[in-house]
Coordinates of C-alpha atoms and ligand atoms in Angstrom, one line a residue:
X1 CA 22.4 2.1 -17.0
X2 CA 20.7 5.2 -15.8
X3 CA 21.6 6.8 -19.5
X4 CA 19.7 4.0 -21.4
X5 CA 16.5 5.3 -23.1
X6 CA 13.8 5.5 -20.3
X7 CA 10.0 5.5 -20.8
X8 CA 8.3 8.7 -19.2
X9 CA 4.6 8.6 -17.6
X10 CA 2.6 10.7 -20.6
X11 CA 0.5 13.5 -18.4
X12 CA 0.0 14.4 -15.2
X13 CA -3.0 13.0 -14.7
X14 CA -1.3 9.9 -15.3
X15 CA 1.5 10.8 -12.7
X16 CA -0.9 11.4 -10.1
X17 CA -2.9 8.2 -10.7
X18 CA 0.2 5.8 -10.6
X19 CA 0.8 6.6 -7.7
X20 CA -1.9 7.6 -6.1
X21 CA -2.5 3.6 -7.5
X22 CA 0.5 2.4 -5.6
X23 CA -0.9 4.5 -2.5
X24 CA -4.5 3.4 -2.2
X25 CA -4.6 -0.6 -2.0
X26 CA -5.5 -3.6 0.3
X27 CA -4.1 -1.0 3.2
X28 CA -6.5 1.5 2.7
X29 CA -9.9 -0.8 2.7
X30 CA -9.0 -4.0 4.7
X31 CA -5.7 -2.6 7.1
X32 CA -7.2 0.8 8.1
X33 CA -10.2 0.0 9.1
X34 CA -8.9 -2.8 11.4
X35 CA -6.8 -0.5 12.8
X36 CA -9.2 2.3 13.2
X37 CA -11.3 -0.7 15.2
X38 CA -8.5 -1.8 17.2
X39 CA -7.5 1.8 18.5
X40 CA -10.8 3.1 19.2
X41 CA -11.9 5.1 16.3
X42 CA -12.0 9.0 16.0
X43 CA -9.0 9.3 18.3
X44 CA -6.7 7.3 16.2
X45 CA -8.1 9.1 13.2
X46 CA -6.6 12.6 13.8
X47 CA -3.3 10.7 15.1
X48 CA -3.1 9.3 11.8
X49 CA -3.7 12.5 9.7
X50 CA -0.7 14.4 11.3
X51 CA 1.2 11.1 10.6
X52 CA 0.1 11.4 7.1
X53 CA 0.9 15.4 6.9
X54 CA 4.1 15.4 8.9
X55 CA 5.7 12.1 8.2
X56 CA 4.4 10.4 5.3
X57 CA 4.4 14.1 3.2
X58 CA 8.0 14.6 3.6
X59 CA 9.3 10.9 3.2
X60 CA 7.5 10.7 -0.4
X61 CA 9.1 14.0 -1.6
X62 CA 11.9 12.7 -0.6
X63 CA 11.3 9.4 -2.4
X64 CA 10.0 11.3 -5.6
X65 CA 13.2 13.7 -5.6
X66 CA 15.7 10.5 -5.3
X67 CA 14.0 9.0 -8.0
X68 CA 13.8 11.5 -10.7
X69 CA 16.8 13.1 -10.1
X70 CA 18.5 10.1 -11.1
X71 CA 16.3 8.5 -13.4
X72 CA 17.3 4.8 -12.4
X73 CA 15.5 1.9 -10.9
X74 CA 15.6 2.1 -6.8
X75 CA 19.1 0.5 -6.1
X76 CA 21.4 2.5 -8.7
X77 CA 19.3 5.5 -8.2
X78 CA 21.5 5.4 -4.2
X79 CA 24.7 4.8 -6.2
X80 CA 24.3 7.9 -8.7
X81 CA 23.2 10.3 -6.1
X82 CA 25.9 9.0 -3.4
X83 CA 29.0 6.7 -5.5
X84 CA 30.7 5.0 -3.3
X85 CA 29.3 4.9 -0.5
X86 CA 26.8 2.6 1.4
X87 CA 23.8 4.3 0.7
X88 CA 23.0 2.0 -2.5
X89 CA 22.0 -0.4 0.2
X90 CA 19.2 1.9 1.1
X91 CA 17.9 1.4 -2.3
X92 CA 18.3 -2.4 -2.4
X93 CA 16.7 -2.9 0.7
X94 CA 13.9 -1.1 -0.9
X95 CA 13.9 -3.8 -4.0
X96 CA 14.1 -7.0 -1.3
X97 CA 11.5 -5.3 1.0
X98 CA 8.9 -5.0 -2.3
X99 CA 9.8 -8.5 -3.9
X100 CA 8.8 -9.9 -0.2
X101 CA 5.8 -7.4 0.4
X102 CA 4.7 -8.6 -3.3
X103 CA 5.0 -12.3 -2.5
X104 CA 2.3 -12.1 0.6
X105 CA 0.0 -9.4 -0.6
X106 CA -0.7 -11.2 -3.4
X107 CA -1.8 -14.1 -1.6
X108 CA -4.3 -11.5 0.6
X109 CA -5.4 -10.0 -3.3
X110 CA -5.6 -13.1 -3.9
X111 CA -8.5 -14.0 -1.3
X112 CA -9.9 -10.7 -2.8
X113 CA -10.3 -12.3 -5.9
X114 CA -11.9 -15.4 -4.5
X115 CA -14.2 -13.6 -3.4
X116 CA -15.6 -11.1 -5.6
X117 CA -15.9 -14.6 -7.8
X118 CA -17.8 -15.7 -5.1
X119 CA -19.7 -12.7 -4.5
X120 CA -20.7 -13.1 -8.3
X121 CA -21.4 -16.6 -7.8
X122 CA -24.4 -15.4 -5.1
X123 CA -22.3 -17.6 -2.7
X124 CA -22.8 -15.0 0.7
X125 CA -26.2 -16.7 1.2
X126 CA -28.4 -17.0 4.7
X127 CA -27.2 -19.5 6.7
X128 CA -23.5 -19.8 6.0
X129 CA -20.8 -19.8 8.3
X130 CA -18.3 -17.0 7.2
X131 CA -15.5 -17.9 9.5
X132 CA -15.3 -21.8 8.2
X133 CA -15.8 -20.6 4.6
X134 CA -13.3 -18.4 5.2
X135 CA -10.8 -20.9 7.3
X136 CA -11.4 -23.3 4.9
X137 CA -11.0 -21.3 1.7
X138 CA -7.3 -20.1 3.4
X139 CA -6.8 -23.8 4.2
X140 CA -7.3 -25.4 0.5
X141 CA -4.0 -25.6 -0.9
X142 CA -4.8 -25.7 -4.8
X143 CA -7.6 -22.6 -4.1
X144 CA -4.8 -20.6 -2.3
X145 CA -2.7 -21.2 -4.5
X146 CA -4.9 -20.7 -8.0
X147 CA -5.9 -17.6 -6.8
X148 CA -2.2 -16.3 -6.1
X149 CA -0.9 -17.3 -9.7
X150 CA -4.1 -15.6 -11.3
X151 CA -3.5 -12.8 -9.1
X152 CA 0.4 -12.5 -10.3
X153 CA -0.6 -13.3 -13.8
X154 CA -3.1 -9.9 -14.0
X155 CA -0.2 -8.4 -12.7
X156 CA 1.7 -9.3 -15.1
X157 CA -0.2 -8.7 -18.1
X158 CA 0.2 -5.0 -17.2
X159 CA 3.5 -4.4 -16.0
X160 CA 4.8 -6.4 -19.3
X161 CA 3.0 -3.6 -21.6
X162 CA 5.2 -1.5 -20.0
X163 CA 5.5 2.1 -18.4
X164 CA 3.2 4.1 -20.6
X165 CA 1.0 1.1 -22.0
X166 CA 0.6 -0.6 -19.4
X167 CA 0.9 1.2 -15.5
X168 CA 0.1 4.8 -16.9
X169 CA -3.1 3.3 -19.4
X170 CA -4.4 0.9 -16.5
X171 CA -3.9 3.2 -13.7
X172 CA -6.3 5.9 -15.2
X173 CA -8.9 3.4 -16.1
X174 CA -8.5 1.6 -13.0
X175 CA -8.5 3.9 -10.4
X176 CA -11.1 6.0 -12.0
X177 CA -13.4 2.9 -11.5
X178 CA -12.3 2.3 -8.0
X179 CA -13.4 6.2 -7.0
X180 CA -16.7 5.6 -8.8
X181 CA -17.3 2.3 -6.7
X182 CA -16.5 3.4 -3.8
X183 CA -18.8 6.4 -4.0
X184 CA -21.5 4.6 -4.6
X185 CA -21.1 2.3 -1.6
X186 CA -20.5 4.8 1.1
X187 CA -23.8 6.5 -0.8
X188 CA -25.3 2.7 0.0
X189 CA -23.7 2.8 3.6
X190 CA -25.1 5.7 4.5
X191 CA -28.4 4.4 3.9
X192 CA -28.3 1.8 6.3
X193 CA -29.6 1.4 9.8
X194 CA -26.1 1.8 11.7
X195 CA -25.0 4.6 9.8
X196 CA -25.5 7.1 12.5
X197 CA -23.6 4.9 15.2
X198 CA -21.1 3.7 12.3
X199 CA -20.7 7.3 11.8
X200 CA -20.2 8.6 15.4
X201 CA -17.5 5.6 16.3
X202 CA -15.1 7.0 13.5
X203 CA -15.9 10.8 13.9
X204 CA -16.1 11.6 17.3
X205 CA -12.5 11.5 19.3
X206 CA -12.4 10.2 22.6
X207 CA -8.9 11.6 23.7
X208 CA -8.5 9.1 26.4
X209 CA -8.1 6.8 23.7
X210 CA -4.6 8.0 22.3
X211 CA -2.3 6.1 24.0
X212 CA 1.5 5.4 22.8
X213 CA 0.6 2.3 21.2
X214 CA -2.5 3.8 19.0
X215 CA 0.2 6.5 18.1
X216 CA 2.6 4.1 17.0
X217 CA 0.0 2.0 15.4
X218 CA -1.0 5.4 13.0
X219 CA 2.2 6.1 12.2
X220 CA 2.9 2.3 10.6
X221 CA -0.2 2.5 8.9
X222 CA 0.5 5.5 7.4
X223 CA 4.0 4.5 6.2
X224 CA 2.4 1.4 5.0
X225 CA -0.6 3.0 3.0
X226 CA 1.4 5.6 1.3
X227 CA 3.6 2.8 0.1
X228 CA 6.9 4.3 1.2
X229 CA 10.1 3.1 1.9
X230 CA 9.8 0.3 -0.6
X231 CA 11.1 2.3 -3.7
X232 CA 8.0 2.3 -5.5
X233 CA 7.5 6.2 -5.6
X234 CA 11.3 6.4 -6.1
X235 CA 10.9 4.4 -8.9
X236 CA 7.7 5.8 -10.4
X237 CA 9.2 9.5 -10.1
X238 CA 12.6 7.9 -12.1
X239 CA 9.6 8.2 -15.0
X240 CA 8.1 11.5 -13.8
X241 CA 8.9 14.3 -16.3
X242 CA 11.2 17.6 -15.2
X243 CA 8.3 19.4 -14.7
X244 CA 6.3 17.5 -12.5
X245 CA 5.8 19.2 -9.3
X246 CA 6.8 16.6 -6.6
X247 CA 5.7 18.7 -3.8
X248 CA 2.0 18.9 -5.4
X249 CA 2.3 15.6 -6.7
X250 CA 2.9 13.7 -3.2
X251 CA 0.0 16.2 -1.6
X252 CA -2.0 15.2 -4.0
X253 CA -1.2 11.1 -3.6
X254 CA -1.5 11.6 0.2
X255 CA -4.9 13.7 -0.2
X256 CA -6.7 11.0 -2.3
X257 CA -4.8 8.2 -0.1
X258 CA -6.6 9.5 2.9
X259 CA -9.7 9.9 1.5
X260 CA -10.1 6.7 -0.4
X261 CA -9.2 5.1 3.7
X262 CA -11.8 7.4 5.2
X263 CA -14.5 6.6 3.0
X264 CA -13.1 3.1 3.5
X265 CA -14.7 3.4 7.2
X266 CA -17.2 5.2 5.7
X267 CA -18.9 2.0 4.7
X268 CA -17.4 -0.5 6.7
X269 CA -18.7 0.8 10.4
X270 CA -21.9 1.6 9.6
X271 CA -22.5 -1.5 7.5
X272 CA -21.0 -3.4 10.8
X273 CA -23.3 -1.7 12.8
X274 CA -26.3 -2.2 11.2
X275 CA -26.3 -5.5 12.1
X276 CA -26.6 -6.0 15.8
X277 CA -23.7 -8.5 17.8
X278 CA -21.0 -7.9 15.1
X279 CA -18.2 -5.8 16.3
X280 CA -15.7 -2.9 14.9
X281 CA -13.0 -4.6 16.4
X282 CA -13.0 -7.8 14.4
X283 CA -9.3 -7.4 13.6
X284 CA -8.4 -8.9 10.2
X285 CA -11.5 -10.7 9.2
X286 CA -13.5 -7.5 9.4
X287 CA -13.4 -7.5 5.6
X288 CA -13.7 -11.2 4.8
X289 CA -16.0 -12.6 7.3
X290 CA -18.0 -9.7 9.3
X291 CA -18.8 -8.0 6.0
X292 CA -20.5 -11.0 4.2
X293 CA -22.7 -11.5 7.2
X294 CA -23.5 -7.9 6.8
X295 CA -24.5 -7.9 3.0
X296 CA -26.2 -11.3 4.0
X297 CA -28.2 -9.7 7.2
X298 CA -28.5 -6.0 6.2
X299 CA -29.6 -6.6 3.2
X300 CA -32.7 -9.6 3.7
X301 CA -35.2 -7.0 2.2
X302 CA -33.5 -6.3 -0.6
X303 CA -31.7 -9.1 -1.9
X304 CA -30.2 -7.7 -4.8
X305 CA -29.0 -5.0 -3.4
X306 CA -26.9 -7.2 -1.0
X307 CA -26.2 -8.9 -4.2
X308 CA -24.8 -5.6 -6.1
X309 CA -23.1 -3.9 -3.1
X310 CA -21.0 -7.6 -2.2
X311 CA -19.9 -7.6 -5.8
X312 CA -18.8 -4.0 -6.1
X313 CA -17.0 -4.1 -2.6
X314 CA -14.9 -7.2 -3.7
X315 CA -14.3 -5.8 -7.0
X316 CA -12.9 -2.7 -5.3
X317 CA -10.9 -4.5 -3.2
X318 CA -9.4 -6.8 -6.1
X319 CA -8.6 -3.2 -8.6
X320 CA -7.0 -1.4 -5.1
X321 CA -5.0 -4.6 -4.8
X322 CA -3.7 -5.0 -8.6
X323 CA -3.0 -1.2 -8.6
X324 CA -0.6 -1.5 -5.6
X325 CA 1.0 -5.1 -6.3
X326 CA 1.3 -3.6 -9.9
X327 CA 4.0 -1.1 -8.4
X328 CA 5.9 -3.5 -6.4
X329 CA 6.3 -5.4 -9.5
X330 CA 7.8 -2.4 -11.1
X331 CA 10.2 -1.7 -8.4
X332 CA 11.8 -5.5 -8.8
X333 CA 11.5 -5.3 -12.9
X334 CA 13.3 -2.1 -13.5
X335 CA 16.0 -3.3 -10.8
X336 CA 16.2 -6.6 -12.8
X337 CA 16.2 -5.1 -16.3
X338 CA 18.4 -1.9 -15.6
X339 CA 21.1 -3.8 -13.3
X340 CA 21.6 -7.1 -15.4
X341 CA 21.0 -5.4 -19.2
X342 CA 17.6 -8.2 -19.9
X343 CA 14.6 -7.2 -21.6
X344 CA 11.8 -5.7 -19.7
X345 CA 9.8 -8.8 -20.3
X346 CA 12.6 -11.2 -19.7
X347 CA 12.6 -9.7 -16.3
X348 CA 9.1 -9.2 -15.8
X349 CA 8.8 -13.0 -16.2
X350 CA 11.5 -13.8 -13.9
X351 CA 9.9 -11.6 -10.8
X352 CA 6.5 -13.0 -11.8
X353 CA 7.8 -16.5 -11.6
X354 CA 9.8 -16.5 -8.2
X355 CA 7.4 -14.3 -6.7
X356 CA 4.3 -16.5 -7.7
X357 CA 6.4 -19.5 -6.3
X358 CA 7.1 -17.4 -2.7
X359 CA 3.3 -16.5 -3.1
X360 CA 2.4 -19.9 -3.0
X361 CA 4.7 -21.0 0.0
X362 CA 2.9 -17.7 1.7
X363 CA -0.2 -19.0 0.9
X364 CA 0.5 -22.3 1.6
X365 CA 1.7 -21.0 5.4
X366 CA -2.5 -21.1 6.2
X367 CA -2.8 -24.5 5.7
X368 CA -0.2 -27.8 5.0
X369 CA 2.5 -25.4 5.7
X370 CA 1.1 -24.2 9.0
X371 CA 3.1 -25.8 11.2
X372 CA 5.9 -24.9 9.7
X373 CA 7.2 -22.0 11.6
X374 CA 10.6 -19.7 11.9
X375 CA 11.5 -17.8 14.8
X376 CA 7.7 -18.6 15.7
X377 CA 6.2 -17.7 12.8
X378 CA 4.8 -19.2 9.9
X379 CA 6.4 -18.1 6.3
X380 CA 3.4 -15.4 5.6
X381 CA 4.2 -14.0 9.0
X382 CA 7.7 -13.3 8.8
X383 CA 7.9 -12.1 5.3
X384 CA 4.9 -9.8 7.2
X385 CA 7.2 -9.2 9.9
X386 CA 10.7 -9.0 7.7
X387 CA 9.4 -6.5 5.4
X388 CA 6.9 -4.3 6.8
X389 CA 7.6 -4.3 10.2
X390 CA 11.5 -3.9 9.5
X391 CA 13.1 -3.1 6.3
X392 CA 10.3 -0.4 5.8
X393 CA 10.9 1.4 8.4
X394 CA 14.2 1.2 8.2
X395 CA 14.8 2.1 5.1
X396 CA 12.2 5.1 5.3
X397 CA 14.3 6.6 8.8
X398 CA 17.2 6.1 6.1
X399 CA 15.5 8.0 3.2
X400 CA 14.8 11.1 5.4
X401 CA 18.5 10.8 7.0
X402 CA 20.1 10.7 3.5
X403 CA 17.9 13.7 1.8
X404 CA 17.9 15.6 5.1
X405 CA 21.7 15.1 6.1
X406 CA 23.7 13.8 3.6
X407 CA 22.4 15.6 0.5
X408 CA 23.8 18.3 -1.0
X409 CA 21.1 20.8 0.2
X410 CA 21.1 22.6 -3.4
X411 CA 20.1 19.6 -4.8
X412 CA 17.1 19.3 -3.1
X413 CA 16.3 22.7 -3.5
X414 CA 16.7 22.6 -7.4
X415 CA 14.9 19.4 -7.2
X416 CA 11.8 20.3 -5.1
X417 CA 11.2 23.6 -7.0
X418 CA 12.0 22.2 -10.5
X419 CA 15.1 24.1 -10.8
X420 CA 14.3 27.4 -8.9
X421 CA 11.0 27.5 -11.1
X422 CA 8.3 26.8 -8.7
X423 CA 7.9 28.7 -5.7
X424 CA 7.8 26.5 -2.4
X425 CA 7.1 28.5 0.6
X426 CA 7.4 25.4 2.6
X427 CA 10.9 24.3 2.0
X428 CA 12.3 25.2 4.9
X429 CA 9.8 23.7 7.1
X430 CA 10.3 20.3 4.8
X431 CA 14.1 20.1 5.8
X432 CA 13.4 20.7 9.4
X433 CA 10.4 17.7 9.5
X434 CA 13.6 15.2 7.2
X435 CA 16.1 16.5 9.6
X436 CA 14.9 16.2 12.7
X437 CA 11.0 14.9 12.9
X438 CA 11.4 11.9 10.6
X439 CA 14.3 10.1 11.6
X440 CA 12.8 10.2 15.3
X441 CA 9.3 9.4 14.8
X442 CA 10.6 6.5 12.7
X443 CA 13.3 5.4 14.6
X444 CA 10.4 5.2 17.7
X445 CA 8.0 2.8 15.5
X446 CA 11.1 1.1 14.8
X447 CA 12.4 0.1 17.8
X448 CA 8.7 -0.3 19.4
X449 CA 8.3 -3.1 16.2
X450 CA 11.6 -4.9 16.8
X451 CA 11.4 -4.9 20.8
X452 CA 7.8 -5.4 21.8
Ligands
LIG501 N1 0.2 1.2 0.0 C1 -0.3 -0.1 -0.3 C2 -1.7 -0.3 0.4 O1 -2.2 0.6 1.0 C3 0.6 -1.2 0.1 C4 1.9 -1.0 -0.4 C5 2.9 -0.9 0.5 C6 2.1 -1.0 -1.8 C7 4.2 -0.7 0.0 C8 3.4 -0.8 -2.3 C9 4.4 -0.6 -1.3 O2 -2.2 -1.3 0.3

């Protein structure tokens, strides 16, 4: 299967934009800066960065080498590289991990959605209760659920255009837009009365604060925002050219990544602390219920400001979240195309189909569903749990095992510098982290996950 004709991403721009696509998503601007609330701030901030550069760096070249070396969806790409052997399970791990990750995050795109038609709609007005509007927005079955099919459906439209029509074309207008609109609102945050305190509770480390747990904490959020262990990037790179440099390519993904989450805070604490009584540790309803009080308090004076910078936020939210479901999508199509011989499209529909039905159930799990619960939790909790919480690490302790330890170490050499013709001064140091650094620091988020 790996032989059949295989559609290539055009230009490098286009490389670094997929992904950086599949990177930068509903983790970056509503899970970060939950997380950076929960853990204190600053502190967890530089934690999170060596995560980034010593964890998440290595695991995505790893990812990006698998993939393009064998130039197959995510589960074969384990069979050609090791016949055989179990490792292919590695890979299909990755393709049940991304089919359940898709089937919840789309219901959370899908509030994003809601939303920025809200926002449009001038519904954040004085006076409204954001934590009923929200409850009862996640409540309404046929809302939930409309928003997840749309959701899937704008998914859809791109991934059936295919590799260079559709993820390589949308991804360069799309995330171009996302940078612009985020730079204009952290230009707008930084305007606002809480921007010096905003600015102090995410820059200015309080060591006391790094405890095991905010450690841990960083190091899931990192593996989570650079999308790894799912087989996106492994499937993306199986369209990367030969001379794509991976080691560039994933500093690159990881530099705009961390950005895109930093400016993130950038407008989300000092918005929050512009209005007095609202709090940086709101946990998940930071983004849906502290920020429209925000636009609706902050912004009394200037009403159509409030107006502009609600819209734009939402809409950001809604082109990071297509951008990243996008790639799951991809990971389960080319599976289901390259493994059982159908068309792209006939496959695109069938993972758009099932997964908007899951979607539904997830989204269903806030409201007639809600009491229905496994192992004590509802549906959208354990396929939370399942897949982000276990297969991902998992599989990502596994990636770095099977490129640090069981690769043939030429391979990865000729890989990584593009057939001896890149110089990579770092190599070495990139082997030690897969060998040794990896598999630990993973297996510890691991086993804190599974046991705590
Ligand atoms: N990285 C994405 C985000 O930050 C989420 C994601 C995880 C996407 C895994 C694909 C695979 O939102």
């Amino acid at each position: 299967m790996a032989n059949m004709e295989r559609a290539n991403f055009g230009s490098k721009l286009g490389v670094i934009l997929a992904s950086a696509g599949s990177a930068v998503g509903l983790g970056n601007i509503w899970r970060f800066p939950c997380e950076v609330g929960q853990n204190g701030g600053a502190a967890f901030l530089l934690v999170y960065l060596a995560c980034i550069v010593f964890l998440g760096v290595p695991v995505m070249v790893s990812e990006f080498l698998i993939g393009r070396h064998s130039r197959a969806n995510t589960a074969t790409a384990y069979s050609i590289l090791a016949p055989h052997t179990k490792w292919s399970f590695v890979g299909l791990m990755g393709v049940v991990s991304a089919f359940l990750i898709l089937s919840y995050y789309t219901v959370v795109a899908g509030w994003t959605l809601e939303y920025t038609v809200a926002a449009i709609g001038d519904q954040f007005t004085a006076g409204t209760d954001f934590t009923a509007f929200f409850n009862n927005f996640v409540a309404n079955p046929w809302k939930a659920s409309l928003y997840v099919v749309l959701f899937m459906l704008l998914t859809h439209i791109v991934i059936v255009r295919g590799v260079t029509d559709g993820i390589e074309r949308f991804s360069k207008v799309m995330m171009p837009m996302l940078l612009f609109i985020i730079c204009v609102l952290v230009i707008c945050a930084f305007s606002m009365p809480g921007s010096a305190e905003g600015l102090t509770f995410l820059l200015k480390p309080d060591f006391s604060k790094i405890t095991p747990k905010v450690v841990l904490s960083a190091m899931g959020q990192a593996f989570f925002s650079l999308s790894l262990g799912m087989g996106c990037l492994c499937t993306y790179a199986s369209y990367f050219g030969k001379d794509t440099n991976l080691m560039k390519t994933a500093g690159s993904v990881a530099a705009i990544d961390t950005m895109v989450a930093f400016m993130a805070g950038f407008i989300i604490f000092p918005a929050v602390y512009s209005v007095p009584g609202l709090s940086p540790d709101a946990g998940p309803g930071l983004v849906f219920v502290t920020l429209p009080n925000v636009f609706n308090i902050a912004f009394q004076g200037a009403p159509v400001l409030g107006y502009v910078f609600s819209v734009m936020f939402y809409l950001l939210l809604v082109l990071a979240a297509l951008t990243s479901t996008i790639s799951l999508h991809e990971v389960v199509t080319a599976y289901v195309h390259e493994r059982f011989g159908l068309s792209r499209k006939v496959g695109a529909n069938i993972v758009t189909l099932s997964c908007m039905a899951l979607g539904i159930v997830c989204a269903l799990s806030f409201g007639v569903l809600k009491d229905f619960t496994l192992f004590h939790m509802t549906i959208f909790d354990l396929f939370d749990y399942v897949s982000a919480k276990f297969l991902m690490p998992l599989a990502g302790m596994l990636i770095s095992i099977f490129t640090g330890w069981y690769l043939d170490r030429k391979l990865v050499q000729s890989e990584v510098t593009n057939e001896g013709r890149l110089r990579v001064p770092l190599f070495r140091f990139y082997i030690f982290l897969l060998k040794y650094f990896a598999p630990l620091a993973i297996g510890i988020i691991f086993v804190n996950e599974l046991f705590k």
